[in-house]
GROMACS .gro file of C-alpha atoms in nm:
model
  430
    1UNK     CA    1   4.982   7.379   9.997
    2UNK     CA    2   4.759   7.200  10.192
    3UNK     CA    3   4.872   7.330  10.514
    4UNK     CA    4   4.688   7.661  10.392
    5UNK     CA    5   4.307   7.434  10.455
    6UNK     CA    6   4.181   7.453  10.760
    7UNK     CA    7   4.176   7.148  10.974
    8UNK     CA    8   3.838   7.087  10.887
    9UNK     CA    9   3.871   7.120  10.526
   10UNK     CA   10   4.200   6.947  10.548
   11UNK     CA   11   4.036   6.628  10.678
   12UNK     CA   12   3.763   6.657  10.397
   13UNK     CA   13   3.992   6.701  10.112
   14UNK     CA   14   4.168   6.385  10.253
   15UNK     CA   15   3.868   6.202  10.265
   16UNK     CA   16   3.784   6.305   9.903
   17UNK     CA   17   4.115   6.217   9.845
   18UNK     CA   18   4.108   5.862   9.980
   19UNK     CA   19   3.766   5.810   9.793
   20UNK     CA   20   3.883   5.887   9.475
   21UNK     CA   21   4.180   5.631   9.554
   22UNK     CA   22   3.944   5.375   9.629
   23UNK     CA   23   3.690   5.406   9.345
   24UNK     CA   24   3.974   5.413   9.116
   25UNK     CA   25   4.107   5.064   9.295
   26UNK     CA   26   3.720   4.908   9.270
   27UNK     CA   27   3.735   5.002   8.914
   28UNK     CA   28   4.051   4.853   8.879
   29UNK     CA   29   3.952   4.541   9.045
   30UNK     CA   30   3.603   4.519   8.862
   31UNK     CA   31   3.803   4.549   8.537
   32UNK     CA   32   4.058   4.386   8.631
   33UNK     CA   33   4.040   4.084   8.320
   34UNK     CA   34   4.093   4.346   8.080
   35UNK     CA   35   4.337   4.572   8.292
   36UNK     CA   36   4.584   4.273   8.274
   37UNK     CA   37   4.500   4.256   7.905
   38UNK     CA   38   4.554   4.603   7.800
   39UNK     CA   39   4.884   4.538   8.013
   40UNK     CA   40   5.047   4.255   7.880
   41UNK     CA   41   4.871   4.350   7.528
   42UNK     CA   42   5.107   4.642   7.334
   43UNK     CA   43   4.832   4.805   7.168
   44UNK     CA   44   5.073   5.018   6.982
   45UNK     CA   45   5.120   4.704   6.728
   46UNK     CA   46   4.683   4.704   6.670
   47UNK     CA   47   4.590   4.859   6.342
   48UNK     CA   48   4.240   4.961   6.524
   49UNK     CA   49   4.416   5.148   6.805
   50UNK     CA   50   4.592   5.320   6.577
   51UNK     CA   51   4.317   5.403   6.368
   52UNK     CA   52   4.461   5.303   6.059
   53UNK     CA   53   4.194   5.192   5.921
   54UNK     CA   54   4.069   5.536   5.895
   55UNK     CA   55   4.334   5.642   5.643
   56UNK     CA   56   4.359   5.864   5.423
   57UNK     CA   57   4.178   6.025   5.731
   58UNK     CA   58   4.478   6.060   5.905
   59UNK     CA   59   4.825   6.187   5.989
   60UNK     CA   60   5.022   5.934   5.707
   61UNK     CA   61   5.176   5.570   5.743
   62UNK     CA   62   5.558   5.648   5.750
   63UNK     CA   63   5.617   5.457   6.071
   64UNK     CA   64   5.363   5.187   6.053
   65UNK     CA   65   5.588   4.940   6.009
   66UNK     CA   66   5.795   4.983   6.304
   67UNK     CA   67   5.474   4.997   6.520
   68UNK     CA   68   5.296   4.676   6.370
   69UNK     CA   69   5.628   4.531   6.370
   70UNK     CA   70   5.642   4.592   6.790
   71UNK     CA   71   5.854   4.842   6.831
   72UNK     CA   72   5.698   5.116   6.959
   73UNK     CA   73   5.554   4.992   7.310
   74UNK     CA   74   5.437   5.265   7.559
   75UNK     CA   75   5.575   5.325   7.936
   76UNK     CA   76   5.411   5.189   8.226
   77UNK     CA   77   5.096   5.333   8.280
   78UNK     CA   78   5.054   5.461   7.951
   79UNK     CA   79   4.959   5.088   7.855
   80UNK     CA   80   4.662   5.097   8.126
   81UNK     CA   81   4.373   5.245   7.881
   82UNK     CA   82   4.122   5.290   8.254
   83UNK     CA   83   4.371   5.585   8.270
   84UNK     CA   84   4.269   5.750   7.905
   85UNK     CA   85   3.993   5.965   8.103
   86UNK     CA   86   4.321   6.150   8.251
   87UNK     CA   87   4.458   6.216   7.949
   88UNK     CA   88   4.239   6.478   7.789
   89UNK     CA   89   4.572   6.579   7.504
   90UNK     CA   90   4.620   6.257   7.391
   91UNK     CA   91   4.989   6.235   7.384
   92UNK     CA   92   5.161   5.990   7.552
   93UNK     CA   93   5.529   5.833   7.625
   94UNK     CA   94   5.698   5.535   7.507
   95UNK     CA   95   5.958   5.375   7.426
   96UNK     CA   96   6.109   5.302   7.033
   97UNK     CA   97   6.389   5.026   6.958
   98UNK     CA   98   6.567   4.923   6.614
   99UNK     CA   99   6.706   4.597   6.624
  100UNK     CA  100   7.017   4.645   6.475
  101UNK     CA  101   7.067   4.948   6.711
  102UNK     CA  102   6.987   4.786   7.033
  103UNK     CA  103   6.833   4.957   7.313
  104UNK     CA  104   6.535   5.190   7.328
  105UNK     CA  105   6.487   5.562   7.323
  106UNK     CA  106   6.183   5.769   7.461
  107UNK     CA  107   5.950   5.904   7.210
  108UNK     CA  108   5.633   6.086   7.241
  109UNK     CA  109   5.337   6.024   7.069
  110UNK     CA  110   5.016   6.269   7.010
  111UNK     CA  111   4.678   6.179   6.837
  112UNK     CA  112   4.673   6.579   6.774
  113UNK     CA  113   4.347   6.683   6.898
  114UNK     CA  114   4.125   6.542   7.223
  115UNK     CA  115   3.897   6.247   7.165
  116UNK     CA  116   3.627   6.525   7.137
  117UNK     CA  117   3.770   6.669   6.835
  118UNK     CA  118   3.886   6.381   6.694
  119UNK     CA  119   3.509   6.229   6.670
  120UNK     CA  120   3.378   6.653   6.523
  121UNK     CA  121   3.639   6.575   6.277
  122UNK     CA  122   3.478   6.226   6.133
  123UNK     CA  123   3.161   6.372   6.182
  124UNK     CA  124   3.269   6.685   5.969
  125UNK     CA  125   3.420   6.465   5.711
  126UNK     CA  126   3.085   6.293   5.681
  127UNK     CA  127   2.812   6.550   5.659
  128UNK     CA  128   2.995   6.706   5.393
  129UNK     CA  129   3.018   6.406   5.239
  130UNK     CA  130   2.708   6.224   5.285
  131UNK     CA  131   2.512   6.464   5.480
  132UNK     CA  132   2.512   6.210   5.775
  133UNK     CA  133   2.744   6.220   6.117
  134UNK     CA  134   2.825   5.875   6.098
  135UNK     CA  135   2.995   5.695   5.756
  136UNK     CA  136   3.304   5.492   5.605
  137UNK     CA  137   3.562   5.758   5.626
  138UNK     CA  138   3.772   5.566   5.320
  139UNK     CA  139   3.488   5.619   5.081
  140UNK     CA  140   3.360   5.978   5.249
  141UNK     CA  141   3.700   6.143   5.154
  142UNK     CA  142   3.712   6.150   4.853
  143UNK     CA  143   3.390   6.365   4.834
  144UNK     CA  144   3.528   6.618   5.018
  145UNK     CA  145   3.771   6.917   5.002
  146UNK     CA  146   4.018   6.723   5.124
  147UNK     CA  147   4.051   6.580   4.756
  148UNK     CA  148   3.998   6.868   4.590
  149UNK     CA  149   4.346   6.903   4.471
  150UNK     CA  150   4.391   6.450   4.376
  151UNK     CA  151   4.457   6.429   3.979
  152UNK     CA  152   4.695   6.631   3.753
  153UNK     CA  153   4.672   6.917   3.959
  154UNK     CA  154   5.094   7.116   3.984
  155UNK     CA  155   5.087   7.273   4.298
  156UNK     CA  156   4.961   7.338   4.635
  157UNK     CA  157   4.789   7.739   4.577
  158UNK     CA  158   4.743   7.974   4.884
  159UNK     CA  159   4.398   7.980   4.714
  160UNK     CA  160   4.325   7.652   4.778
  161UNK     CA  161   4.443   7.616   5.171
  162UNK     CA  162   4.457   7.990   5.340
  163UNK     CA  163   4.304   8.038   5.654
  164UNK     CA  164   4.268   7.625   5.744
  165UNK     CA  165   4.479   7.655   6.014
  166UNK     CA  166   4.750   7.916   6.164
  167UNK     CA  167   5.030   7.788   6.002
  168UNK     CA  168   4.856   7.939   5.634
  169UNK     CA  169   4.670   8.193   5.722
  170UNK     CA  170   4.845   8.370   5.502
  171UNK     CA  171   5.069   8.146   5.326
  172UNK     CA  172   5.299   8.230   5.033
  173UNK     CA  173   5.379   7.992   4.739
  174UNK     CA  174   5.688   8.005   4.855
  175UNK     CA  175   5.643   7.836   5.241
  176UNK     CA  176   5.392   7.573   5.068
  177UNK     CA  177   5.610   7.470   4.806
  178UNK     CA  178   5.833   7.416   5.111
  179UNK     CA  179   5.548   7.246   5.330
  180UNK     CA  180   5.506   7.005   5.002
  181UNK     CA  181   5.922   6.910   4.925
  182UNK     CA  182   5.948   6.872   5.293
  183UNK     CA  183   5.661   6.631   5.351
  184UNK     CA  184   5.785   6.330   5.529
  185UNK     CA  185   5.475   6.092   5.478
  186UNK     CA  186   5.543   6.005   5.126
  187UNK     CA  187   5.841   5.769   4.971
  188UNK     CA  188   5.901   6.047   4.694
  189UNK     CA  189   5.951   6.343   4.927
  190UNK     CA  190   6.193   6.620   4.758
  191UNK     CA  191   5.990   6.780   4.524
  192UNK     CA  192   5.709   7.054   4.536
  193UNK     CA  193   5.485   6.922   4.304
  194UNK     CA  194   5.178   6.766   4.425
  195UNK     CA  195   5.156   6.542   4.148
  196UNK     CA  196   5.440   6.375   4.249
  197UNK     CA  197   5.268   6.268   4.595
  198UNK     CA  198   4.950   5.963   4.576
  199UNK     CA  199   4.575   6.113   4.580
  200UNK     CA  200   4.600   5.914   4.942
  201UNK     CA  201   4.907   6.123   5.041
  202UNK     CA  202   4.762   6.421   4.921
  203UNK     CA  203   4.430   6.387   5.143
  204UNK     CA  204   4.650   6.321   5.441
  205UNK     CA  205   4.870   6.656   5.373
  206UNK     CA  206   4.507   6.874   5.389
  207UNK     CA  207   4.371   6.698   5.639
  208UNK     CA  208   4.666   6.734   5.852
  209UNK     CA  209   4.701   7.058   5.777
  210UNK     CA  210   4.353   7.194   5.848
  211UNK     CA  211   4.294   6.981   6.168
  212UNK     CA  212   4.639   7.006   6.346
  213UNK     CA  213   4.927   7.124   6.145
  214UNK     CA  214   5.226   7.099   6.421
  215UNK     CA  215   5.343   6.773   6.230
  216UNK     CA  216   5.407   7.001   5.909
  217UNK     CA  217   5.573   7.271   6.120
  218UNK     CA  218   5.787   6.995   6.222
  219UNK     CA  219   5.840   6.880   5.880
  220UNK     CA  220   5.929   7.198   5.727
  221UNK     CA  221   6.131   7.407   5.981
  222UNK     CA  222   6.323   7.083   6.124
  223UNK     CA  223   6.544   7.057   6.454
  224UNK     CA  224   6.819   6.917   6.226
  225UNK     CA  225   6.861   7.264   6.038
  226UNK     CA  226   6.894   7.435   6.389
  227UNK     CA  227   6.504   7.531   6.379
  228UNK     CA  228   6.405   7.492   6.796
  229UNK     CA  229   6.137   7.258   6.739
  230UNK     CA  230   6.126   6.860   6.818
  231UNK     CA  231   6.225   6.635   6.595
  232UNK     CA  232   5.958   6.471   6.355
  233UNK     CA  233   6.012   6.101   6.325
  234UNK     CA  234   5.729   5.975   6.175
  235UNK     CA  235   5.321   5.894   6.183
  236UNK     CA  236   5.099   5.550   6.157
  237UNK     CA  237   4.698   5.653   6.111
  238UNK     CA  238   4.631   5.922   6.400
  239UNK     CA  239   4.913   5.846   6.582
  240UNK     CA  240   5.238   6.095   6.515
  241UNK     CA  241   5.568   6.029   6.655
  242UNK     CA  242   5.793   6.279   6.765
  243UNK     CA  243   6.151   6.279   6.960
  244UNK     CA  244   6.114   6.353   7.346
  245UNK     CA  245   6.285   6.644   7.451
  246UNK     CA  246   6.304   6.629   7.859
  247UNK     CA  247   6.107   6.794   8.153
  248UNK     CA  248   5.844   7.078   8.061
  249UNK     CA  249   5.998   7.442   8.103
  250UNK     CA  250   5.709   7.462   8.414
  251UNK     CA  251   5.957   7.194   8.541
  252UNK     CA  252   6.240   7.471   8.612
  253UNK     CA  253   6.034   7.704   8.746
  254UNK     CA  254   6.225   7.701   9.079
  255UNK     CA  255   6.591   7.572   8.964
  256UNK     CA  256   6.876   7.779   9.092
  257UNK     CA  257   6.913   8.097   8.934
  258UNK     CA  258   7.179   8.052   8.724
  259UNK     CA  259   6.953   7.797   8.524
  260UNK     CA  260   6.687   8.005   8.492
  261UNK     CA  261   6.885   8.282   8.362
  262UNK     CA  262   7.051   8.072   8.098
  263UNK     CA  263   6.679   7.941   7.974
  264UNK     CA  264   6.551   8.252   7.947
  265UNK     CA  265   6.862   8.383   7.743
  266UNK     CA  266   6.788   8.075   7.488
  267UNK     CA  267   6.406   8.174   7.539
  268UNK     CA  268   6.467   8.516   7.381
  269UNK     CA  269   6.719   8.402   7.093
  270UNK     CA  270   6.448   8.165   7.019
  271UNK     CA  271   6.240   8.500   6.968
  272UNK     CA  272   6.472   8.645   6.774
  273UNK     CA  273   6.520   8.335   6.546
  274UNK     CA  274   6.152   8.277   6.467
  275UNK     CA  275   6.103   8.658   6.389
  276UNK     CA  276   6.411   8.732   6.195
  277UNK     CA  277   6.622   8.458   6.000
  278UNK     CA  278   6.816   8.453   5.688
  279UNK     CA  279   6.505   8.244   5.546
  280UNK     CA  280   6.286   8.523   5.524
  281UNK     CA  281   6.013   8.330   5.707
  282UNK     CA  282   5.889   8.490   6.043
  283UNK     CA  283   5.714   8.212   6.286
  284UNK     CA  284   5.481   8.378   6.505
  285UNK     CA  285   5.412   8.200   6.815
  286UNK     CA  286   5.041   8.236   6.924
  287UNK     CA  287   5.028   7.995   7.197
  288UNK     CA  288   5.304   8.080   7.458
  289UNK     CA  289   5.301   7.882   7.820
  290UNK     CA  290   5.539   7.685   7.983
  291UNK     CA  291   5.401   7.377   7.904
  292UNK     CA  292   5.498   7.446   7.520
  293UNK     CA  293   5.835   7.438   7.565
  294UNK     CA  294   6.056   7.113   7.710
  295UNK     CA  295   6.464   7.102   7.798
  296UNK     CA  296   6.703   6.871   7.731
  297UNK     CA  297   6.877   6.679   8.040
  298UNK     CA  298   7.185   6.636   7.858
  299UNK     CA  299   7.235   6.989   7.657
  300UNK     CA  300   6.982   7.180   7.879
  301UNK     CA  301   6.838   7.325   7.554
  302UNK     CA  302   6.532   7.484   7.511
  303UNK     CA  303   6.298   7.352   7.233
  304UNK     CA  304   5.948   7.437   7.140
  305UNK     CA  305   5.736   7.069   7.211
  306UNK     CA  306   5.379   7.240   7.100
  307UNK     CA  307   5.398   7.374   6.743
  308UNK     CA  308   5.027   7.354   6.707
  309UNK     CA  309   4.954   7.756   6.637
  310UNK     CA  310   5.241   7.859   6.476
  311UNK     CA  311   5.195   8.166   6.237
  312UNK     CA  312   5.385   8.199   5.945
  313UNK     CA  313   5.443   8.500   5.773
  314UNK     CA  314   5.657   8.532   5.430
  315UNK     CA  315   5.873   8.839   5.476
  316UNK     CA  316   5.977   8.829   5.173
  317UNK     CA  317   5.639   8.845   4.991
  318UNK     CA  318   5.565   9.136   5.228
  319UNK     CA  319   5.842   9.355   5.084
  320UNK     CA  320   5.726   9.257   4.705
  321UNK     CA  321   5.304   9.331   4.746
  322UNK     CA  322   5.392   9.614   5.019
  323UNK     CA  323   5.046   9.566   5.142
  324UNK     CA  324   4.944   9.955   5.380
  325UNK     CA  325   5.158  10.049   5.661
  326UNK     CA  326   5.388   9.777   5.522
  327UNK     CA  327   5.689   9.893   5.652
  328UNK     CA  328   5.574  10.040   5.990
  329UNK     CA  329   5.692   9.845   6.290
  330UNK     CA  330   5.412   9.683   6.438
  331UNK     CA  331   5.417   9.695   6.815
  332UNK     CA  332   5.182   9.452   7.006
  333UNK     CA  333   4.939   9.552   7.285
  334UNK     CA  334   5.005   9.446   7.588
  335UNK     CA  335   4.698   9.227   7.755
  336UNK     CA  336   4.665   9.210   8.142
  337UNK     CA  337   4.414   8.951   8.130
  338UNK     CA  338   4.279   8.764   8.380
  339UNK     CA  339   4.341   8.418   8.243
  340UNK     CA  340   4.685   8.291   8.264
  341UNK     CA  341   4.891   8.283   7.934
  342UNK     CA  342   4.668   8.507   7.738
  343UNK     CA  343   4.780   8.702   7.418
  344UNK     CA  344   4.658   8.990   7.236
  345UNK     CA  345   4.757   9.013   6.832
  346UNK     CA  346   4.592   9.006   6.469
  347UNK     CA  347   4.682   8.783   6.245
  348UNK     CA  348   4.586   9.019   5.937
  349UNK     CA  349   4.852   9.269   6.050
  350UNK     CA  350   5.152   8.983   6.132
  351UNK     CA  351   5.081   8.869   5.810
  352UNK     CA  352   5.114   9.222   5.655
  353UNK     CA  353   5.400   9.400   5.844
  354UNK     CA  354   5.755   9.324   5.786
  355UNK     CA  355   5.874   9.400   6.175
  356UNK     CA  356   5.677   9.266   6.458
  357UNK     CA  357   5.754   9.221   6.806
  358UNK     CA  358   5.493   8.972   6.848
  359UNK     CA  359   5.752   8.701   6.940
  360UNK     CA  360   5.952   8.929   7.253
  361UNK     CA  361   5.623   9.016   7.416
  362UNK     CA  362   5.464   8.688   7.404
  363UNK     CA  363   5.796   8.547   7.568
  364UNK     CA  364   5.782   8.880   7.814
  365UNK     CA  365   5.440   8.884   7.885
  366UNK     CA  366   5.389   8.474   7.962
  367UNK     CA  367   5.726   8.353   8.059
  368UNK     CA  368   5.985   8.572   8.211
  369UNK     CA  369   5.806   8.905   8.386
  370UNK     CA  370   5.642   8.961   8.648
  371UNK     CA  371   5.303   8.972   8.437
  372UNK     CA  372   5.350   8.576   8.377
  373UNK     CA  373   5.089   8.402   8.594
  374UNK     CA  374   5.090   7.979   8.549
  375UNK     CA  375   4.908   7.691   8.749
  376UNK     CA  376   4.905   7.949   9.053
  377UNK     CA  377   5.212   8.127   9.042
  378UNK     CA  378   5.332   8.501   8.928
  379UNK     CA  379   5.675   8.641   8.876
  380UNK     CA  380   5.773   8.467   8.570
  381UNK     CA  381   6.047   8.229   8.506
  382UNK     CA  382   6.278   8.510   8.641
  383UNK     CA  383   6.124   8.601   8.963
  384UNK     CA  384   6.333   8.637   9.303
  385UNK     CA  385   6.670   8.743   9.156
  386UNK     CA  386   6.981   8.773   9.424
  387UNK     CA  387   7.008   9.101   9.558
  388UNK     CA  388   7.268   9.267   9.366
  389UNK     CA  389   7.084   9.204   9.084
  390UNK     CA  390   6.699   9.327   9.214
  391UNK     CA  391   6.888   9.627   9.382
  392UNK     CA  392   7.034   9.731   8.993
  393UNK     CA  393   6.684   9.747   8.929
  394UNK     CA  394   6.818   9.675   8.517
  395UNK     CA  395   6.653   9.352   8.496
  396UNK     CA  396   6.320   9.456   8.654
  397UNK     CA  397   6.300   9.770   8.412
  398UNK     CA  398   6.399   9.560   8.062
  399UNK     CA  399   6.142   9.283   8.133
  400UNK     CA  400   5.877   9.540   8.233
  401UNK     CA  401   5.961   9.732   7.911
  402UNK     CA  402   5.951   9.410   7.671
  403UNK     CA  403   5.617   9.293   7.863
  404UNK     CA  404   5.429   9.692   7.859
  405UNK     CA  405   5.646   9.923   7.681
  406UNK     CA  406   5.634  10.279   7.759
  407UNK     CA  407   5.803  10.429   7.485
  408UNK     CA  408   5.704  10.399   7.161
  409UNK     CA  409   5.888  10.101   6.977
  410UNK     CA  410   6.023  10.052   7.355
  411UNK     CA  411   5.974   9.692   7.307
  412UNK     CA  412   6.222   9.635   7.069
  413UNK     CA  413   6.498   9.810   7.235
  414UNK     CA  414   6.448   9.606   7.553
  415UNK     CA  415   6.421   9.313   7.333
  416UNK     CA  416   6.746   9.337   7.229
  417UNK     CA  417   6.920   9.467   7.541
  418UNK     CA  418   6.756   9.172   7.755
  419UNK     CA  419   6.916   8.941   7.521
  420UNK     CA  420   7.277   9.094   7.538
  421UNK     CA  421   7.220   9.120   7.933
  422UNK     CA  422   7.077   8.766   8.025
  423UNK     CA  423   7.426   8.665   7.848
  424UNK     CA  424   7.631   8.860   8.010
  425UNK     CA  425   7.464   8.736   8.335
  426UNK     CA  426   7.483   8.365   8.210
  427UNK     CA  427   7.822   8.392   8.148
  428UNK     CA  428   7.897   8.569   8.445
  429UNK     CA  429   7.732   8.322   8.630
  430UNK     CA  430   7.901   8.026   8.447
   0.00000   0.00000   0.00000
């Protein structure tokens, strides 16, 4: 707060303050030709923006037509490109419109990596190509591994992709066969042969899932089947569209209890349904913060808005190879970083134990206990609980036993108690 600066300091960081106002405004002004070209201009309808033209470098074309057709347009300031410096993720808000439906409906769009990465990637794509950083991306991919499955080739092989990203680090048949029938950027989508998708739409698949696979995530464990993710909707060169959830979790940070209490309820089933699920597939969440996860206005349910390192695991295929120590439950150390939403795990032995309590403690450790520390704060989602409830002393004791177990296999005990408490308390409260 910035009644904690001394009055000196106070006085300078409103100067610095007011500067940084005013150079903005100069640069406003200087640029001011093309500032009320970028805003009158929907750039969302320009093949270049969009980077189409880099296809089959890119995230697929299934919604070009309703962005070169106008109607995707972005909010406000989004359509003020001075104001991309700000925007280090890439991902912005706008607004999406069928005609027959009438009326619009907030999307969110993400180019998937920073401008930074973006450029490593084309430069990557080209020195393996050509053995230069700079080259036409259309004629560079097909030289790379990106096309090493085009042609007659069946199916997508764990040989072929493990370890590009999180999401196959250890994949199964099984979960790519599902990544393939569930790919949404090809007209014949149903089936998990590759042959069935274009050497173009095959290139995009890889390349999307090496560089940034949350759009396959999406794809494959979709919000319509009851999976807590956002909805996928669609992608036009590096631009992916997906359906906007609501305000950040960091949003409710200091909502009245009863809120809080109901989100973290919903925060642990989502635990419970990534690690165990009638599908056999546990999803390991590796990245856990409150800016991953978004709630809905309207249903106040939680949803997962950053499936970027998502870890999936084929329970199933665990049981059949019964790799060592198989079937001993894997308990996760508990890390009292420094840094704020830090985890400790191995992927090897998630991807090689068939009960993990990776999923509880990341939700413990970076979102509901005391250990959570974001943008400042400590205490966790759940900090300051009325009196009754701090003076039980249940609550404390559960998250502090999900977060650092004491007993061996502690964890998943006061996994599953928390759960059947925080709904008693919602309810109570309710």
């Amino acid at each position: 707060m910035w009644r904690l600066v001394p009055p000196k300091l106070g006085r300078l960081s409103r100067s610095l303050k007011l500067a940084a106002l005013g150079s903005l405004l100069v640069l406003m002004v200087l640029h001011s030709p093309s500032l009320l070209a970028s805003w009158q201009r929907n750039e969302l309808a320009d093949r270049r923006f969009l980077q189409l033209n880099k296809c089959p470098a890119c995230f697929g074309t299934s919604w070009c037509r309703r962005f070169l057709n106008g109607q995707v347009v972005f909010e406000a300031w989004g359509r003020l490109r001075l104001l991309d410096f700000l925007n280090v993720k890439n991902v912005y808000f706008a607004q999406y419109g069928e005609p027959r439906e009438g009326g619009r409906r907030r999307v969110v769009l993400k180019r998937l990596g920073s401008q930074r990465e973006l450029a490593q990637l084309d430069q990557s794509i080209c020195k393996r190509a050509t053995g230069r950083p700079r080259c036409d991306l259309l004629q560079a991919m097909p030289r790379t591994e990106f096309a090493r499955l085009n042609g007659d080739v069946r199916l997508l092989t764990p040989e072929a992709v493990e370890g590009w990203s999180d999401l196959v680090h250890c994949p199964s048949q099984r979960l790519l066969d599902r990544l393939v029938r569930r790919y949404a950027e090809t007209k014949d989508s149903g089936s998990f042969l590759l042959r069935n998708l274009k050497d173009s739409e095959r290139m995009q698949l890889l390349l999307t899932l090496a560089f940034n696979p949350e759009p396959l995530v999406l794809q494959s464990f979709p919000s319509d089947e009851g999976w807590p993710f956002a909805k996928y909707l669609g992608a036009c060169g590096r631009m992916v569209a997906v359906n906007y959830v609501g305000e950040e979790l960091w949003s409710y940070f200091y909502a009245p209890w009863e809120k809080r209490v109901d989100l973290a309820w919903q925060l642990m089933e989502i635990a419970e349904q990534l690690t165990n699920n009638d599908f056999e597939f546990a999803l390991y969440l590796l990245d856990v913060s409150f800016d991953n996860f978004a709630v809905g206005p309207r249903d106040g349910k939680v949803i997962i808005v950053d499936a970027e390192n998502v870890l999936v695991a084929d329970k199933r295929l665990i049981r059949q190879n019964k790799p060592e120590n198989w079937d001993v439950w894997y308990e996760s150390k508990f890390d009292d970083c420094d840094k704020e939403a830090c985890l400790s795990f191995s992927k090897e032995i998630l991807c090689a134990r068939a009960t993990v309590d990776h999923n509880y403690y990341a939700v413990c450790q970076n979102l509901l206990s005391r250990h959570a520390t974001w943008r400042g704060t400590s205490g966790g989602l759940l900090h300051d609980p009325p009196s009754e409830i701090a003076k039980d002393g249940r609550l404390e004791a559960l998250l502090d036993e999900c977060a650092n177990p004491k007993k061996r296999y502690g964890r998943f005990q006061a996994a599953k108690e928390l759960r059947e408490y925080l709904a008693q308390l919602s309810n109570n409260v309710r």
